[in-house]
Short mmCIF file of C-alpha atoms in Angstrom, two decimals:
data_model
loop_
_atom_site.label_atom_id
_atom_site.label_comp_id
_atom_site.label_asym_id
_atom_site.label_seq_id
_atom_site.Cartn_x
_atom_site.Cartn_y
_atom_site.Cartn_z
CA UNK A 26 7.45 8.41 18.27
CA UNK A 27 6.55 11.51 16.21
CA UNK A 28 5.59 13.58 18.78
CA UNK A 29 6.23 17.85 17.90
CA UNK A 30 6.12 16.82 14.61
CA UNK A 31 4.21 18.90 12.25
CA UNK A 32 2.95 18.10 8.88
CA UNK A 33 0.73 19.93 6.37
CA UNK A 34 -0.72 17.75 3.81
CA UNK A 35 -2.34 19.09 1.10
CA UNK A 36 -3.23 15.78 -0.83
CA UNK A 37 -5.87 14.36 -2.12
CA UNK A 38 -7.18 10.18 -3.12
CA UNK A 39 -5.06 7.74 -1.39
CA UNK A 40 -0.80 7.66 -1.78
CA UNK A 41 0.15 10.53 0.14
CA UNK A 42 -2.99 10.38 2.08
CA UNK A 43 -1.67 7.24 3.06
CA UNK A 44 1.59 8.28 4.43
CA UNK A 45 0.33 11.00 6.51
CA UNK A 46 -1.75 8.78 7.83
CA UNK A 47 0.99 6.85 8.81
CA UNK A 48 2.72 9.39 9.93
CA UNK A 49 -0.44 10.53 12.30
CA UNK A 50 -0.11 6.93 13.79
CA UNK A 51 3.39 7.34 14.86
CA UNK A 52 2.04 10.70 16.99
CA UNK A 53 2.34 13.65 14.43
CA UNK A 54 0.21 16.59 13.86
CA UNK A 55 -1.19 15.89 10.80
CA UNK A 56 -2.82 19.15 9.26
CA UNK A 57 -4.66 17.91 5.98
CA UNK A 58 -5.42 20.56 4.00
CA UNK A 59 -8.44 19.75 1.29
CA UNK A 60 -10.28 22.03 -1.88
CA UNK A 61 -13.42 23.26 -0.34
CA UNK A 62 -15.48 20.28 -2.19
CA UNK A 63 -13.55 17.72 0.06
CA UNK A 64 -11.16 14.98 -1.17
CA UNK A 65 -13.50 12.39 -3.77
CA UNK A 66 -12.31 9.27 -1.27
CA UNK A 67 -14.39 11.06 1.08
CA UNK A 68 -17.34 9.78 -1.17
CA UNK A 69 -16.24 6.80 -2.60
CA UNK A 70 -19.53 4.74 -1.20
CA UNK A 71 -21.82 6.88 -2.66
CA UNK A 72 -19.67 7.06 -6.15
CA UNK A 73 -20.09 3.29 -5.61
CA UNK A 74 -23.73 3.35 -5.14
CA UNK A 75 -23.58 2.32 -2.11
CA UNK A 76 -24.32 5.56 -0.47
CA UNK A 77 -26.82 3.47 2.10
CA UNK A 78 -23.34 2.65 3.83
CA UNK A 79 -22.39 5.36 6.40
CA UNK A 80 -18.97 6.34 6.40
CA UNK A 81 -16.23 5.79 3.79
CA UNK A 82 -13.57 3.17 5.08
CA UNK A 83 -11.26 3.52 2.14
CA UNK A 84 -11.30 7.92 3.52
CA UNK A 85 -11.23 6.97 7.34
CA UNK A 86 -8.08 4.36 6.84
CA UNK A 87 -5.84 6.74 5.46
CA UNK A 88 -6.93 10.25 7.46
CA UNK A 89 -7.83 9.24 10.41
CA UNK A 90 -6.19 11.35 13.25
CA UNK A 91 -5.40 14.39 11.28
CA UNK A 92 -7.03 17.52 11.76
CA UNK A 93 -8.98 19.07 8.89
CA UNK A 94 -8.98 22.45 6.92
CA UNK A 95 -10.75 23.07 3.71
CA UNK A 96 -8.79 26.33 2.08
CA UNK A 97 -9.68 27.07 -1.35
CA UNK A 98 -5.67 27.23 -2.91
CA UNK A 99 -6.97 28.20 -6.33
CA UNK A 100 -7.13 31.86 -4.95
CA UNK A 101 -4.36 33.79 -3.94
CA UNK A 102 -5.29 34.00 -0.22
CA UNK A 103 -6.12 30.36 0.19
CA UNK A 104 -2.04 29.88 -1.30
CA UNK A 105 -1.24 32.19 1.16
CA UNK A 106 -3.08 30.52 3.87
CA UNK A 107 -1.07 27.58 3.02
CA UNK A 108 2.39 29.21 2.75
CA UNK A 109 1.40 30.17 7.12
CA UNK A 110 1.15 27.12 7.64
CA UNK A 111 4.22 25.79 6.07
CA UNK A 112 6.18 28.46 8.12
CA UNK A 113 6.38 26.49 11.32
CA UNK A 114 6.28 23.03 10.02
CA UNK A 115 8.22 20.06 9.24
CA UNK A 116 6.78 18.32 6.62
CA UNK A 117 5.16 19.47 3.47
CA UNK A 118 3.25 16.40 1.89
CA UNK A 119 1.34 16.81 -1.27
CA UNK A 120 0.63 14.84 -4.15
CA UNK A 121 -0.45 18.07 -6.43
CA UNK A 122 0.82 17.89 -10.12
CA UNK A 123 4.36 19.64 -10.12
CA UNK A 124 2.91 22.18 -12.60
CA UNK A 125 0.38 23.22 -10.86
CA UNK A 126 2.44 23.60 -7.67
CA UNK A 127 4.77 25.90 -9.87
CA UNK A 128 1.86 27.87 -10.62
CA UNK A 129 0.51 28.37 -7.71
CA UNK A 130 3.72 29.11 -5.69
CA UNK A 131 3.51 26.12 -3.71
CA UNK A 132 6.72 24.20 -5.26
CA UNK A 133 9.88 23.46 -3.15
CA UNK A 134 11.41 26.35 -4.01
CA UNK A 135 9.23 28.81 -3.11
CA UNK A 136 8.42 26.99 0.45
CA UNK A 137 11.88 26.55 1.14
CA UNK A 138 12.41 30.09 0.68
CA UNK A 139 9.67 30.41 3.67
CA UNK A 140 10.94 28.01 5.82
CA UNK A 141 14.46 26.34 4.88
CA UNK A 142 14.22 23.01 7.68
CA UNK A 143 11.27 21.87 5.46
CA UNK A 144 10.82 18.55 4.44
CA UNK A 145 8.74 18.60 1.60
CA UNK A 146 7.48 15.41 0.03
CA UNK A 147 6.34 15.26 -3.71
CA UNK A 148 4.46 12.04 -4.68
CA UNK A 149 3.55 11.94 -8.24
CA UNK A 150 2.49 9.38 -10.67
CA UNK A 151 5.43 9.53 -12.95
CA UNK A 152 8.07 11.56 -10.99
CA UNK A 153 8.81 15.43 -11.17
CA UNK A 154 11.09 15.02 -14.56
CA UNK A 155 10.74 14.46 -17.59
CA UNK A 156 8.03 15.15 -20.34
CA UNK A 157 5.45 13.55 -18.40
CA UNK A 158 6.12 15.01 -15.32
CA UNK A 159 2.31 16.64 -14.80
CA UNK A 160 0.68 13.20 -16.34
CA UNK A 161 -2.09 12.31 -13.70
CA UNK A 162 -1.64 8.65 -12.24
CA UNK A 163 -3.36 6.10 -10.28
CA UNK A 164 -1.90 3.20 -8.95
CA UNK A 165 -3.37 0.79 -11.75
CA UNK A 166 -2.27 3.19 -14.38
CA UNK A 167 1.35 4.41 -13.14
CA UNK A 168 2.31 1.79 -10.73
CA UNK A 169 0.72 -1.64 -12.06
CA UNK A 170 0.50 -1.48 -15.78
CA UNK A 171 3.41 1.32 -16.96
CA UNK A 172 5.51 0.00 -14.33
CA UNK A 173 5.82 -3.92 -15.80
CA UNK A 174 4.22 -5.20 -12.69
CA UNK A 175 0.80 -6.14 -14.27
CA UNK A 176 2.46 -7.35 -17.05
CA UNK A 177 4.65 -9.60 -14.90
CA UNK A 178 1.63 -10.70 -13.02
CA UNK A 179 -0.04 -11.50 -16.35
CA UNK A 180 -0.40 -15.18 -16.71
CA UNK A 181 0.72 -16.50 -20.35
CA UNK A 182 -2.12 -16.37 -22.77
CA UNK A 183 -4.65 -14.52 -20.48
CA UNK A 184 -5.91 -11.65 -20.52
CA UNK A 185 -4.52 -8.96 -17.68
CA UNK A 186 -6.09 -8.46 -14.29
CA UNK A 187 -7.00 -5.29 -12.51
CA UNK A 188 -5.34 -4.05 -9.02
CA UNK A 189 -7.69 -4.09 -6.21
CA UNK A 190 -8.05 -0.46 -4.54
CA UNK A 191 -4.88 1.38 -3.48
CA UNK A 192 -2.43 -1.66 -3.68
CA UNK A 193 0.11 0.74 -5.33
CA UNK A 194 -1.10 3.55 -3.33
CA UNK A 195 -0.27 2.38 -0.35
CA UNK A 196 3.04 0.63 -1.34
CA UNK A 197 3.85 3.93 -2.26
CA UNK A 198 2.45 5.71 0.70
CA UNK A 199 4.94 3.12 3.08
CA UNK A 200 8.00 4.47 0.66
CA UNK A 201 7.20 7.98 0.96
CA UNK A 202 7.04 7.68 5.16
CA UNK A 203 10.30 6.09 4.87
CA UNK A 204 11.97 9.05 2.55
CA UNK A 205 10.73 11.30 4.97
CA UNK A 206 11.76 10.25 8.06
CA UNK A 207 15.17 10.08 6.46
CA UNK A 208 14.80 13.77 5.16
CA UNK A 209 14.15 14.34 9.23
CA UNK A 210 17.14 12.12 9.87
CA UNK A 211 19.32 13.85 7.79
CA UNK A 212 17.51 17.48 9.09
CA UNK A 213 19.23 17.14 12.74
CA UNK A 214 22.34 16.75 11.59
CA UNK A 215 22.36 19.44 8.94
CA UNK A 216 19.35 21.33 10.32
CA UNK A 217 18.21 22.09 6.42
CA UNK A 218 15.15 20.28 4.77
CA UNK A 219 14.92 18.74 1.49
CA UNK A 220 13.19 17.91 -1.25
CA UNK A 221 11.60 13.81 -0.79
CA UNK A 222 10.56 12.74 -4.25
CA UNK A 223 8.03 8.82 -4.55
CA UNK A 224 6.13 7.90 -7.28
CA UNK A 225 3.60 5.03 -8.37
CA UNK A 226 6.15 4.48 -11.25
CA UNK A 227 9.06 4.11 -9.30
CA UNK A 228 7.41 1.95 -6.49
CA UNK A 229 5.81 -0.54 -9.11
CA UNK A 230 9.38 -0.75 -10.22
CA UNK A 231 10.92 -1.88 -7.23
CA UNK A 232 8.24 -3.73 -6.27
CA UNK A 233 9.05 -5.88 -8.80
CA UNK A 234 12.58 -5.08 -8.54
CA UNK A 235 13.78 -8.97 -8.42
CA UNK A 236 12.12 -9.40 -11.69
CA UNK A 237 13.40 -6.17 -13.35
CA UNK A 238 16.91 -7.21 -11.86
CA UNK A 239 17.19 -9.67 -14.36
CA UNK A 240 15.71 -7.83 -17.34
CA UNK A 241 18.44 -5.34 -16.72
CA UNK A 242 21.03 -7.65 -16.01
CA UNK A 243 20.25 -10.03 -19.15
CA UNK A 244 17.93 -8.41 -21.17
CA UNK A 245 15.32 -11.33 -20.83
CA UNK A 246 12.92 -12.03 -18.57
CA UNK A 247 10.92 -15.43 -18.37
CA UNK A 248 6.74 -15.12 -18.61
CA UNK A 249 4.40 -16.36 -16.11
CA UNK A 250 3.45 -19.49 -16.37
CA UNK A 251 0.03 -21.22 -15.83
CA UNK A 252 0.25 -23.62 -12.95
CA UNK A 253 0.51 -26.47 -15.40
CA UNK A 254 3.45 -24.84 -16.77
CA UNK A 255 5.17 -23.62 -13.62
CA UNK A 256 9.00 -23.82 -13.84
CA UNK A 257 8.74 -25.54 -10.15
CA UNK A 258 5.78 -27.49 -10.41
CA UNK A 259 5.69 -27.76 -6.21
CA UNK A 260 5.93 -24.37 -6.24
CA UNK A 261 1.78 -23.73 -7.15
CA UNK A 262 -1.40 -23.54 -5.60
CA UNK A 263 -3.33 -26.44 -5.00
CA UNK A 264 -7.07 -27.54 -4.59
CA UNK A 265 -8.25 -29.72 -1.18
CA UNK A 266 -11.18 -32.01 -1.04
CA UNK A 267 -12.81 -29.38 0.78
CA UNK A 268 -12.47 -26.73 -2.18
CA UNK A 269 -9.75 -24.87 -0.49
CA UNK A 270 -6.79 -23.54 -2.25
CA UNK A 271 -3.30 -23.70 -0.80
CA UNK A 272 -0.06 -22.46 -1.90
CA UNK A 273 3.78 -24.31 -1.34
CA UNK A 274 6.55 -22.11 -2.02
CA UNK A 275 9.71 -24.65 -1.87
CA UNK A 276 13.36 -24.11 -1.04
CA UNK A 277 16.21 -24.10 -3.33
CA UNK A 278 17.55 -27.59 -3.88
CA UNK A 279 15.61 -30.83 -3.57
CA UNK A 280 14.62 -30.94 0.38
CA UNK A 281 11.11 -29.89 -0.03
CA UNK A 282 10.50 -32.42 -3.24
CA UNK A 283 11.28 -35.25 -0.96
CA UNK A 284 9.28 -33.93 1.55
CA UNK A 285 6.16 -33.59 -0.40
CA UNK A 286 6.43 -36.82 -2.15
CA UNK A 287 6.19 -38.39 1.50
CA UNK A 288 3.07 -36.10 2.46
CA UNK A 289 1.47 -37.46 -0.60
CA UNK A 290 2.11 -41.19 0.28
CA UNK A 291 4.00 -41.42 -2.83
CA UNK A 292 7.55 -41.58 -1.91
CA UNK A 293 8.50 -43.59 -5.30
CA UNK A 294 7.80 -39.99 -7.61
CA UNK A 295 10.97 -38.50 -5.41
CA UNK A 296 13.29 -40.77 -8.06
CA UNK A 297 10.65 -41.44 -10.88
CA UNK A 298 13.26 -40.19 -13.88
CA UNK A 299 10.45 -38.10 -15.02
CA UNK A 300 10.55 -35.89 -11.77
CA UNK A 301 14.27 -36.69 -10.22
CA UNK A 302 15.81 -34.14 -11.15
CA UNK A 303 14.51 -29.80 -11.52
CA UNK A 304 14.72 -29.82 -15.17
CA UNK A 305 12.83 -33.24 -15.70
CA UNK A 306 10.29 -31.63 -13.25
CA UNK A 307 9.94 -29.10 -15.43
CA UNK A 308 10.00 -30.39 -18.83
CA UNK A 309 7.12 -32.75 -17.50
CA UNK A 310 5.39 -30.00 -14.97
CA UNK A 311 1.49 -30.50 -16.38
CA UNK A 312 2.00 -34.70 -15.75
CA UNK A 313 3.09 -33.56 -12.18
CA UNK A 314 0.55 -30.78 -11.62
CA UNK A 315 -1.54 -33.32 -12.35
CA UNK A 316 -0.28 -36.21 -10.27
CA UNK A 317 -0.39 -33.54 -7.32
CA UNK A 318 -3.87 -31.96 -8.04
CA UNK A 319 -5.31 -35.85 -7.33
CA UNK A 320 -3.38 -36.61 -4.40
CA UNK A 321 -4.20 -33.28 -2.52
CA UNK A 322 -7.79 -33.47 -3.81
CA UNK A 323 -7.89 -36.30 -1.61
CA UNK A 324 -7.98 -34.96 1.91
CA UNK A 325 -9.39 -31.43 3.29
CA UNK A 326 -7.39 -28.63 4.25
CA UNK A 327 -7.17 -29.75 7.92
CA UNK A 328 -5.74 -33.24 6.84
CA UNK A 329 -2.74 -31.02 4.68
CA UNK A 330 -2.40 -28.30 7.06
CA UNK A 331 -1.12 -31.20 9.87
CA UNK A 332 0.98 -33.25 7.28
CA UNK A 333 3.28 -30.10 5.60
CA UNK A 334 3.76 -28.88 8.93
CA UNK A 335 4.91 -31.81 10.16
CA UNK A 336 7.62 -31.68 7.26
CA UNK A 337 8.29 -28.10 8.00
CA UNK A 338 6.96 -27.14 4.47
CA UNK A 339 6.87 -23.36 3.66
CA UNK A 340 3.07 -23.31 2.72
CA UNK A 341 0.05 -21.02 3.46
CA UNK A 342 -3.97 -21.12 2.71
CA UNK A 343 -5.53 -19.04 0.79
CA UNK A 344 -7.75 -17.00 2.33
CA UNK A 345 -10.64 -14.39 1.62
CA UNK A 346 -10.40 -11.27 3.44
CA UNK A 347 -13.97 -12.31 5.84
CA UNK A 348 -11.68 -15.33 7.51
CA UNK A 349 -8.30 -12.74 7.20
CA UNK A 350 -9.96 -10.49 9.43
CA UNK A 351 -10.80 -13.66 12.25
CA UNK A 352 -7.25 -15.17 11.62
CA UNK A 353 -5.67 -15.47 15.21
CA UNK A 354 -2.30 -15.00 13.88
CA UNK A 355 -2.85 -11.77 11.86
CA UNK A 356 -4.71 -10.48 15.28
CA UNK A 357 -1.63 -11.37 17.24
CA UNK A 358 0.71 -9.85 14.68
CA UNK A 359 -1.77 -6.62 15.45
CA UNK A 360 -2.77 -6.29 12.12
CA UNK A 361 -6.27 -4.59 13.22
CA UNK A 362 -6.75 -1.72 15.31
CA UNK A 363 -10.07 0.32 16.92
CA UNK A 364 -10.75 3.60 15.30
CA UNK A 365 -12.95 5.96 16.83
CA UNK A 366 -16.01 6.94 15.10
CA UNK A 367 -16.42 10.36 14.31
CA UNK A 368 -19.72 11.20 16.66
CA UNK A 369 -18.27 9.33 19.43
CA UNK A 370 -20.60 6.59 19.88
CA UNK A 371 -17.41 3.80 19.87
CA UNK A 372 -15.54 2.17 17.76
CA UNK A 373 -14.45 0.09 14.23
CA UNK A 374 -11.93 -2.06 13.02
CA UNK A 375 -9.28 -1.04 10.54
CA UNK A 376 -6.12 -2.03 9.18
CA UNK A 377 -3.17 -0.96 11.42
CA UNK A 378 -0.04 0.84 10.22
CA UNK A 379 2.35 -0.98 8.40
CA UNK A 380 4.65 -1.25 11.64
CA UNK A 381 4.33 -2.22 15.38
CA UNK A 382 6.44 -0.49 17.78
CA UNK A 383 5.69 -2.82 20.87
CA UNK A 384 5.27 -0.98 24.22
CA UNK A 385 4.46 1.79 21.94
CA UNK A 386 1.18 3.82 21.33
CA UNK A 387 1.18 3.35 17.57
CA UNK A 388 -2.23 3.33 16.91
CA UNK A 389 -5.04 5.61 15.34
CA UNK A 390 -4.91 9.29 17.46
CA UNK A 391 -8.63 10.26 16.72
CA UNK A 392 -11.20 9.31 13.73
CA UNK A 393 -10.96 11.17 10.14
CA UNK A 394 -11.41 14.57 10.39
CA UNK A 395 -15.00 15.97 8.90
CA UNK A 396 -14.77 18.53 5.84
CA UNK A 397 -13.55 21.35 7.21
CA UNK A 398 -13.89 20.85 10.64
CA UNK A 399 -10.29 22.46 12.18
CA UNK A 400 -10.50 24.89 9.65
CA UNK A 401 -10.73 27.87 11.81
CA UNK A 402 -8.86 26.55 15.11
CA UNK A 403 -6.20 25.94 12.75
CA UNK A 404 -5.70 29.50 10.80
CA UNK A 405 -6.41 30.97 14.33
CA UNK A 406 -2.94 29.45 15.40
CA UNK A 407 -1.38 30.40 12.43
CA UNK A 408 -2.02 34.17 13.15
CA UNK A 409 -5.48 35.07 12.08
CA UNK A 410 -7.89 36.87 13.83
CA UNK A 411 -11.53 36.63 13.84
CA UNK A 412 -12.16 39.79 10.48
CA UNK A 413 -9.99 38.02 8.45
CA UNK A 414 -11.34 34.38 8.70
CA UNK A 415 -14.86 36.13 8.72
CA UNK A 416 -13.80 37.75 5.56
CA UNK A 417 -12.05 34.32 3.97
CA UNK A 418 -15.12 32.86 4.64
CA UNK A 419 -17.56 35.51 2.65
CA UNK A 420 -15.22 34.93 0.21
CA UNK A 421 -15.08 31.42 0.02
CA UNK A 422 -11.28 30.69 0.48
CA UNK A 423 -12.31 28.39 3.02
CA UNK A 424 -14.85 26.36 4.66
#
């Protein structure tokens, strides 16, 4: 779909990262542009100490299909090398502190003064205003715990929880593609680019924009509960005879009470006047939780699986990513594609792009680039000849 679309990404870690990889995908030319050290994902198994593992998945998810140049922009001909690049392109895509950007010459401004039909796509931690503007921020830090969203997903009286690697990141990385396809929207009709601003902190927000809806509406916001204390009580995870956890998430009104209190075999609690009504369900929720924990402990996941889909109940397992990755249904729903590995010698799984266009070829375009490796095809089509990247090399501006 992105076909003659060119992007230079000089990014590093996982958000923007992530939406160029996207945007590679979709068919773009995806230039990334990395400090001569390479981008620290690149090494994340070895940081890990797991450096017996070949390869770094978290790296190859998010770059795959780009081509890549290692340019030194700490020097004034590596920000120059960059600024060639920029001249013919479409996208700009960095996630470079907005001070150092300034400094360097690499800001909006200054690129849009090289090339006015740029789209040029900022993602930050904490946005490019305000007095923490240049603040560094990773997704636990900027989008989970300043954001509220850790908080909210705090359970009363415990003690918070951690985000797993780049949940924020790549929340934010599926906001920033959006932005900029509008920017690219908005570009044929007005042939000008424009400036496409994401952050973690922003993203966390709306993530849990239902949530901070009603904090701004009414100034209060209920905490979460333990599943003893849940406001629904049906609306909790429950244990199987088998030791698998399953979650129901009922409807508004009363249709899905009645219909669990008949999966159960105990139609009589549907008019007990301790659970009749919502609020006596709430007021006694730990009874309930209780009544429910015994009946579903009764029967294996198998036995439940049958009986709430027979009622139509909105329900779903709870599964660890080794069965996710076998699940029929996320297969069919193409959650998994092949990636090619980088000598050639076939293939690996990976997580598809966030979208399917069917009948499309949305898939991975090639595997991660190595350090460097398009480096000098790449300035070569920008305009230099063979002295100068002879001479950028000596002086190591790039590699």
């Amino acid at each position: 779909m992105l076909e003659g679309i060119k992007v230079i990404e000089m990014a590093t870690y996982i958000a923007a990262p992530g939406a160029g990889g996207i945007l590679a995908d979709w068919g773009a030319e995806v230039i990334k542009v990395e400090p001569l050290a390479g981008c620290p994902m690149r090494y994340t198994m070895a940081n890990v100490g797991a450096d017996h593992l070949k390869g770094s998945p978290i790296f190859d998810l998010d770059n795959r299909g780009k081509k890549g140049v290692a340019i030194n922009t700490a020097t004034p001909e590596g920000v120059e090398a960059v600024k060639r690049l920029v001249k013919d392109a479409d996208v700009f895509l960095t996630n470079v502190r907005p001070g150092g950007l300034e400094r360097s010459g690499l800001d909006y401004a200054s690129l849009a003064a090289i090339n006015p039909r740029l789209v040029y796509a900022s993602v930050t931690g904490y946005g490019l205003e305000g007095a923490e503007r240049d603040r560094p921020g990773f997704d636990i830090a900027a989008f989970w715990a300043r954001s509220g969203l850790g908080y909210l997903e705090t359970v009363k009286g415990t003690e918070p929880t951690t985000l797993r690697t780049g949940i924020g990141d790549h929340t934010t990385s599926m906001a920033t593609v959006g932005g900029i396809l509008a920017a690219l929207v908005e570009r044929q009709r007005t042939g000008k680019g424009r400036l496409v601003e994401s952050s973690l902190i922003r993203a966390g927000i709306y993530a849990a924009g239902s949530d901070m809806a009603v904090q701004l509406k009414f100034g209060k916001l209920g905490s979460t509960k333990s599943r003893h204390e849940a406001v629904q009580p049906i609306s909790n995870f429950f244990k199987t005879k088998s030791g698998e956890w399953f979650v129901i998430v009922p409807r508004q009104g009363s249709v899905d009470w009645t219909a669990v209190c008949k999966i159960i075999g105990q139609p009589e609690l549907e008019t007990d006047p301790r659970f009749a009504n919502p609020k006596g369900r709430r007021a006694n929720a730990a009874e309930l939780v209780d009544i429910l924990d015994a009946a579903f402990a009764e029967h294996d996941l198998d036995h439940w699986r049958q009986k709430l889909d027979e009622h139509d109940v909105i329900w779903s397992p709870l599964m660890h990513p080794k069965d996710v990755v076998q699940d029929p249904q996320a297969i069919a729903a193409g959650a998994f594609v092949d990636v090619p590995e980088e000598d050639g010698s076939g293939t690996f799984k990976a997580p598809a792009s966030p979208v399917r266009f069917p009948g499309a070829d949305d898939g991975p375009k090639g595997p991660a680039p190595a350090l460097g490796q398009h480096t000098l095809d790449v300035l070569r089509a920008a305009g230099y000849g063979e002295a100068d990247l002879a001479r950028l090399r000596d002086a190591k501006t790039i590699g």
